[in-house]
């Protein structure tokens, strides 16, 4: 079945350093979404990418969707302690496009 | 404000008990989801509903059933709880169609003893 793999599972960075998490799908995705979950909280939607090669920015966050629409990345420039949390990518399930399959997430720790 | 409300934040049940987890959304959304979240495994879809009385199995439906009698309410049922169902359960909803953001509830942490 379809899998959405995400790496790394954990990342510790010093405040001010950059951070990147990668998402890879075994199948082509029509779109990909990114979510952030703060410790003790629930996932909150960040963005959706639809077009091949698309790049979107939200302040210090840059999201990319690969040309083949099978991979995506989230890059954070100059991390801050407020960036702490787990970042998930999610894509439509190949068996039923209505469903959304999540990656296993990358847990980011930012050391002050 | 968008709101997805899960009935219980914390539950403790015994093996073999029947467990109901309730989720209500106030956004008139067609699509509702039940995920479970375990460390290192991310969010795994249990069941999905795209309309009243309509449902689809997700990745891990075994041991669970669902009910969607009204548009705003999606219930997850554990017919006979087992210890391996100890987990965080997250409900989410989404508007009409195949894309768009999911709005999550606060989660229900279930412990089965």
CSV table of C-alpha atoms in Angstrom, one decimal:
chain,number,residue,atom,x,y,z
A,1,UNK,CA,0.0,0.0,0.0
A,2,UNK,CA,0.9,3.6,-0.2
A,3,UNK,CA,3.4,4.9,2.3
A,4,UNK,CA,4.4,8.4,3.2
A,5,UNK,CA,7.9,8.4,4.8
A,6,UNK,CA,9.3,11.3,6.7
A,7,UNK,CA,12.8,11.9,7.9
A,8,UNK,CA,14.4,12.5,10.2
A,9,UNK,CA,12.3,11.2,13.1
A,10,UNK,CA,14.0,13.6,15.6
A,11,UNK,CA,16.1,16.7,15.2
A,12,UNK,CA,17.7,18.8,17.8
A,13,UNK,CA,19.0,22.2,16.8
A,14,UNK,CA,20.5,25.2,18.5
A,15,UNK,CA,18.3,28.2,18.4
A,16,UNK,CA,19.2,30.2,15.3
A,17,UNK,CA,20.2,27.1,13.2
A,18,UNK,CA,18.2,26.0,10.2
A,19,UNK,CA,16.0,22.9,10.1
A,20,UNK,CA,14.7,20.7,7.3
A,21,UNK,CA,12.3,17.8,7.3
A,22,UNK,CA,11.7,15.6,4.2
A,23,UNK,CA,8.7,13.7,3.1
A,24,UNK,CA,8.7,11.0,0.4
A,25,UNK,CA,5.7,9.1,-1.1
A,26,UNK,CA,5.8,5.8,-2.8
A,27,UNK,CA,3.1,7.1,-5.3
A,28,UNK,CA,2.5,10.4,-7.0
A,29,UNK,CA,0.5,12.8,-4.9
A,30,UNK,CA,-2.2,15.2,-6.2
A,31,UNK,CA,-1.4,17.5,-3.3
A,32,UNK,CA,0.5,17.5,0.0
A,33,UNK,CA,-0.2,19.2,3.3
A,34,UNK,CA,1.9,20.1,6.3
A,35,UNK,CA,0.8,20.2,9.9
A,36,UNK,CA,2.5,21.3,13.1
A,37,UNK,CA,1.7,19.8,16.5
A,38,UNK,CA,3.0,21.6,19.6
A,39,UNK,CA,3.8,19.4,22.6
A,40,UNK,CA,0.5,18.5,24.3
A,41,UNK,CA,-1.5,19.9,21.5
A,42,UNK,CA,-3.2,18.7,18.3
A,43,UNK,CA,-2.1,19.0,14.7
A,44,UNK,CA,-2.7,22.4,13.1
A,45,UNK,CA,-2.7,22.9,9.4
A,46,UNK,CA,0.2,24.9,7.9
A,47,UNK,CA,-0.1,24.8,4.2
A,48,UNK,CA,-1.2,22.8,1.1
A,49,UNK,CA,0.9,22.4,-2.0
A,50,UNK,CA,-0.7,21.4,-5.3
A,51,UNK,CA,1.6,22.1,-8.3
A,52,UNK,CA,4.7,20.3,-9.4
A,53,UNK,CA,7.8,22.2,-8.2
A,54,UNK,CA,5.7,24.6,-6.1
A,55,UNK,CA,7.5,26.6,-3.5
A,56,UNK,CA,5.6,28.6,-0.8
A,57,UNK,CA,6.9,30.7,2.0
A,58,UNK,CA,5.4,31.6,5.4
A,59,UNK,CA,7.8,34.0,7.1
A,60,UNK,CA,10.8,31.7,8.1
A,61,UNK,CA,9.1,28.5,6.7
A,62,UNK,CA,9.7,27.4,3.1
A,63,UNK,CA,7.7,24.5,1.7
A,64,UNK,CA,8.6,22.7,-1.5
A,65,UNK,CA,6.7,20.2,-3.6
A,66,UNK,CA,9.0,18.0,-5.9
A,67,UNK,CA,8.8,18.1,-9.6
A,68,UNK,CA,7.6,14.5,-9.7
A,69,UNK,CA,5.1,15.2,-6.9
A,70,UNK,CA,6.4,12.4,-4.8
A,71,UNK,CA,8.4,14.3,-2.3
A,72,UNK,CA,8.2,17.5,-0.3
A,73,UNK,CA,10.2,19.4,2.2
A,74,UNK,CA,9.8,22.0,5.0
A,75,UNK,CA,12.7,24.2,5.8
A,76,UNK,CA,12.8,26.6,8.8
A,77,UNK,CA,15.4,29.4,8.7
A,78,UNK,CA,16.9,30.5,12.0
A,79,UNK,CA,14.8,28.4,14.3
A,80,UNK,CA,13.3,29.9,17.4
A,81,UNK,CA,12.0,28.2,20.6
A,82,UNK,CA,8.5,28.7,19.3
A,83,UNK,CA,9.2,26.3,16.4
A,84,UNK,CA,9.4,23.4,18.9
A,85,UNK,CA,6.9,20.6,18.0
A,86,UNK,CA,6.3,17.8,15.6
A,87,UNK,CA,5.9,18.5,11.9
A,88,UNK,CA,3.8,16.1,9.8
A,89,UNK,CA,3.3,15.9,6.0
A,90,UNK,CA,0.1,14.3,4.7
A,91,UNK,CA,-1.1,13.3,1.3
A,92,UNK,CA,-4.2,11.7,-0.2
A,93,UNK,CA,-4.4,8.0,0.1
A,94,UNK,CA,-4.0,6.2,-3.2
A,95,UNK,CA,-6.8,3.8,-2.3
A,96,UNK,CA,-9.3,6.5,-1.6
A,97,UNK,CA,-8.4,10.1,-2.5
A,98,UNK,CA,-10.8,11.4,0.2
A,99,UNK,CA,-8.6,10.0,2.9
A,100,UNK,CA,-5.4,11.6,4.1
A,101,UNK,CA,-2.3,9.6,5.0
A,102,UNK,CA,0.2,11.1,7.4
A,103,UNK,CA,3.9,10.7,7.6
A,104,UNK,CA,5.4,9.6,10.9
A,105,UNK,CA,6.5,13.1,11.7
A,106,UNK,CA,9.7,14.9,12.6
A,107,UNK,CA,10.0,16.0,16.3
A,108,UNK,CA,11.9,19.3,16.5
A,109,UNK,CA,13.7,20.4,19.6
A,110,UNK,CA,15.2,23.8,19.7
A,111,UNK,CA,17.9,24.4,22.4
A,112,UNK,CA,18.1,27.9,23.7
B,1,UNK,CA,-14.3,30.0,15.2
B,2,UNK,CA,-14.0,26.5,13.9
B,3,UNK,CA,-14.5,23.9,16.5
B,4,UNK,CA,-14.1,20.1,16.8
B,5,UNK,CA,-15.0,18.9,20.2
B,6,UNK,CA,-14.1,15.5,21.6
B,7,UNK,CA,-16.1,14.3,24.5
B,8,UNK,CA,-13.4,13.1,26.8
B,9,UNK,CA,-9.8,14.2,27.1
B,10,UNK,CA,-8.8,11.3,29.3
B,11,UNK,CA,-10.4,7.9,29.8
B,12,UNK,CA,-9.3,4.8,31.7
B,13,UNK,CA,-11.1,1.6,30.8
B,14,UNK,CA,-10.6,-2.1,31.6
B,15,UNK,CA,-9.9,-4.8,29.1
B,16,UNK,CA,-13.1,-6.1,27.5
B,17,UNK,CA,-15.1,-2.9,28.2
B,18,UNK,CA,-17.0,-1.2,25.4
B,19,UNK,CA,-15.7,2.3,24.8
B,20,UNK,CA,-17.4,5.2,23.0
B,21,UNK,CA,-15.4,8.2,21.8
B,22,UNK,CA,-17.6,11.1,20.6
B,23,UNK,CA,-16.6,13.9,18.2
B,24,UNK,CA,-18.8,16.9,17.3
B,25,UNK,CA,-18.0,19.6,14.7
B,26,UNK,CA,-19.8,22.8,14.3
B,27,UNK,CA,-18.7,23.7,10.7
B,28,UNK,CA,-21.2,21.7,8.7
B,29,UNK,CA,-18.4,19.6,7.3
B,30,UNK,CA,-19.1,16.5,5.2
B,31,UNK,CA,-15.8,14.7,6.0
B,32,UNK,CA,-14.8,13.4,9.4
B,33,UNK,CA,-11.9,11.3,10.4
B,34,UNK,CA,-10.7,9.2,13.3
B,35,UNK,CA,-6.9,8.8,13.8
B,36,UNK,CA,-4.9,7.2,16.5
B,37,UNK,CA,-1.5,8.6,17.3
B,38,UNK,CA,1.4,6.6,18.8
B,39,UNK,CA,5.0,7.6,19.3
B,40,UNK,CA,7.1,7.1,16.2
B,41,UNK,CA,4.1,6.0,14.1
B,42,UNK,CA,2.5,9.3,13.4
B,43,UNK,CA,-1.2,9.5,12.8
B,44,UNK,CA,-2.8,6.4,11.5
B,45,UNK,CA,-6.3,6.5,10.0
B,46,UNK,CA,-8.9,4.2,11.6
B,47,UNK,CA,-12.1,5.2,9.8
B,48,UNK,CA,-13.3,8.0,7.7
B,49,UNK,CA,-16.8,9.3,6.9
B,50,UNK,CA,-17.7,11.4,3.9
B,51,UNK,CA,-21.4,11.8,4.6
B,52,UNK,CA,-24.1,10.7,7.1
B,53,UNK,CA,-24.2,6.9,7.4
B,54,UNK,CA,-21.2,6.6,4.9
B,55,UNK,CA,-17.9,5.3,6.0
B,56,UNK,CA,-14.6,3.9,4.7
B,57,UNK,CA,-12.0,1.9,6.5
B,58,UNK,CA,-8.7,3.4,7.0
B,59,UNK,CA,-5.3,1.8,7.6
B,60,UNK,CA,-6.1,0.2,10.9
B,61,UNK,CA,-9.9,-0.5,11.3
B,62,UNK,CA,-9.6,-3.8,13.1
B,63,UNK,CA,-11.1,-3.7,16.6
B,64,UNK,CA,-13.0,-0.5,15.9
B,65,UNK,CA,-16.3,0.6,14.4
B,66,UNK,CA,-17.9,4.0,13.8
B,67,UNK,CA,-21.2,5.6,13.7
B,68,UNK,CA,-22.3,8.8,11.8
B,69,UNK,CA,-26.0,9.2,12.3
B,70,UNK,CA,-25.9,13.0,12.2
B,71,UNK,CA,-23.7,15.2,10.1
B,72,UNK,CA,-22.0,16.9,13.0
B,73,UNK,CA,-21.3,13.8,15.0
B,74,UNK,CA,-18.8,11.0,14.4
B,75,UNK,CA,-18.4,8.3,17.0
B,76,UNK,CA,-15.6,5.8,17.4
B,77,UNK,CA,-16.5,2.5,19.1
B,78,UNK,CA,-14.2,0.0,20.7
B,79,UNK,CA,-16.5,-3.1,21.1
B,80,UNK,CA,-14.1,-4.9,23.5
B,81,UNK,CA,-11.2,-2.7,24.5
B,82,UNK,CA,-7.7,-4.3,24.6
B,83,UNK,CA,-4.5,-3.0,26.1
B,84,UNK,CA,-3.0,-2.5,22.6
B,85,UNK,CA,-5.7,0.1,22.0
B,86,UNK,CA,-4.2,2.4,24.6
B,87,UNK,CA,-3.4,5.5,22.6
B,88,UNK,CA,-4.2,9.1,21.7
B,89,UNK,CA,-7.3,9.3,19.5
B,90,UNK,CA,-7.7,12.3,17.3
B,91,UNK,CA,-10.9,13.3,15.5
B,92,UNK,CA,-10.8,15.7,12.5
B,93,UNK,CA,-13.2,17.2,10.0
B,94,UNK,CA,-12.9,18.8,6.6
B,95,UNK,CA,-15.3,20.6,4.3
B,96,UNK,CA,-16.7,19.2,1.1
B,97,UNK,CA,-14.5,17.6,-1.4
B,98,UNK,CA,-11.2,15.8,-1.6
B,99,UNK,CA,-8.8,18.6,-0.5
B,100,UNK,CA,-8.5,21.2,2.2
B,101,UNK,CA,-7.2,21.4,5.7
B,102,UNK,CA,-8.2,19.1,8.5
B,103,UNK,CA,-9.4,20.7,11.7
B,104,UNK,CA,-8.5,18.5,14.7
B,105,UNK,CA,-10.1,18.1,18.1
B,106,UNK,CA,-8.0,18.2,21.2
B,107,UNK,CA,-7.7,14.5,21.4
B,108,UNK,CA,-8.8,11.7,23.7
B,109,UNK,CA,-6.1,9.8,25.6
B,110,UNK,CA,-7.4,6.3,26.3
B,111,UNK,CA,-5.7,3.9,28.7
B,112,UNK,CA,-6.9,0.3,28.7
B,113,UNK,CA,-5.9,-1.6,31.8
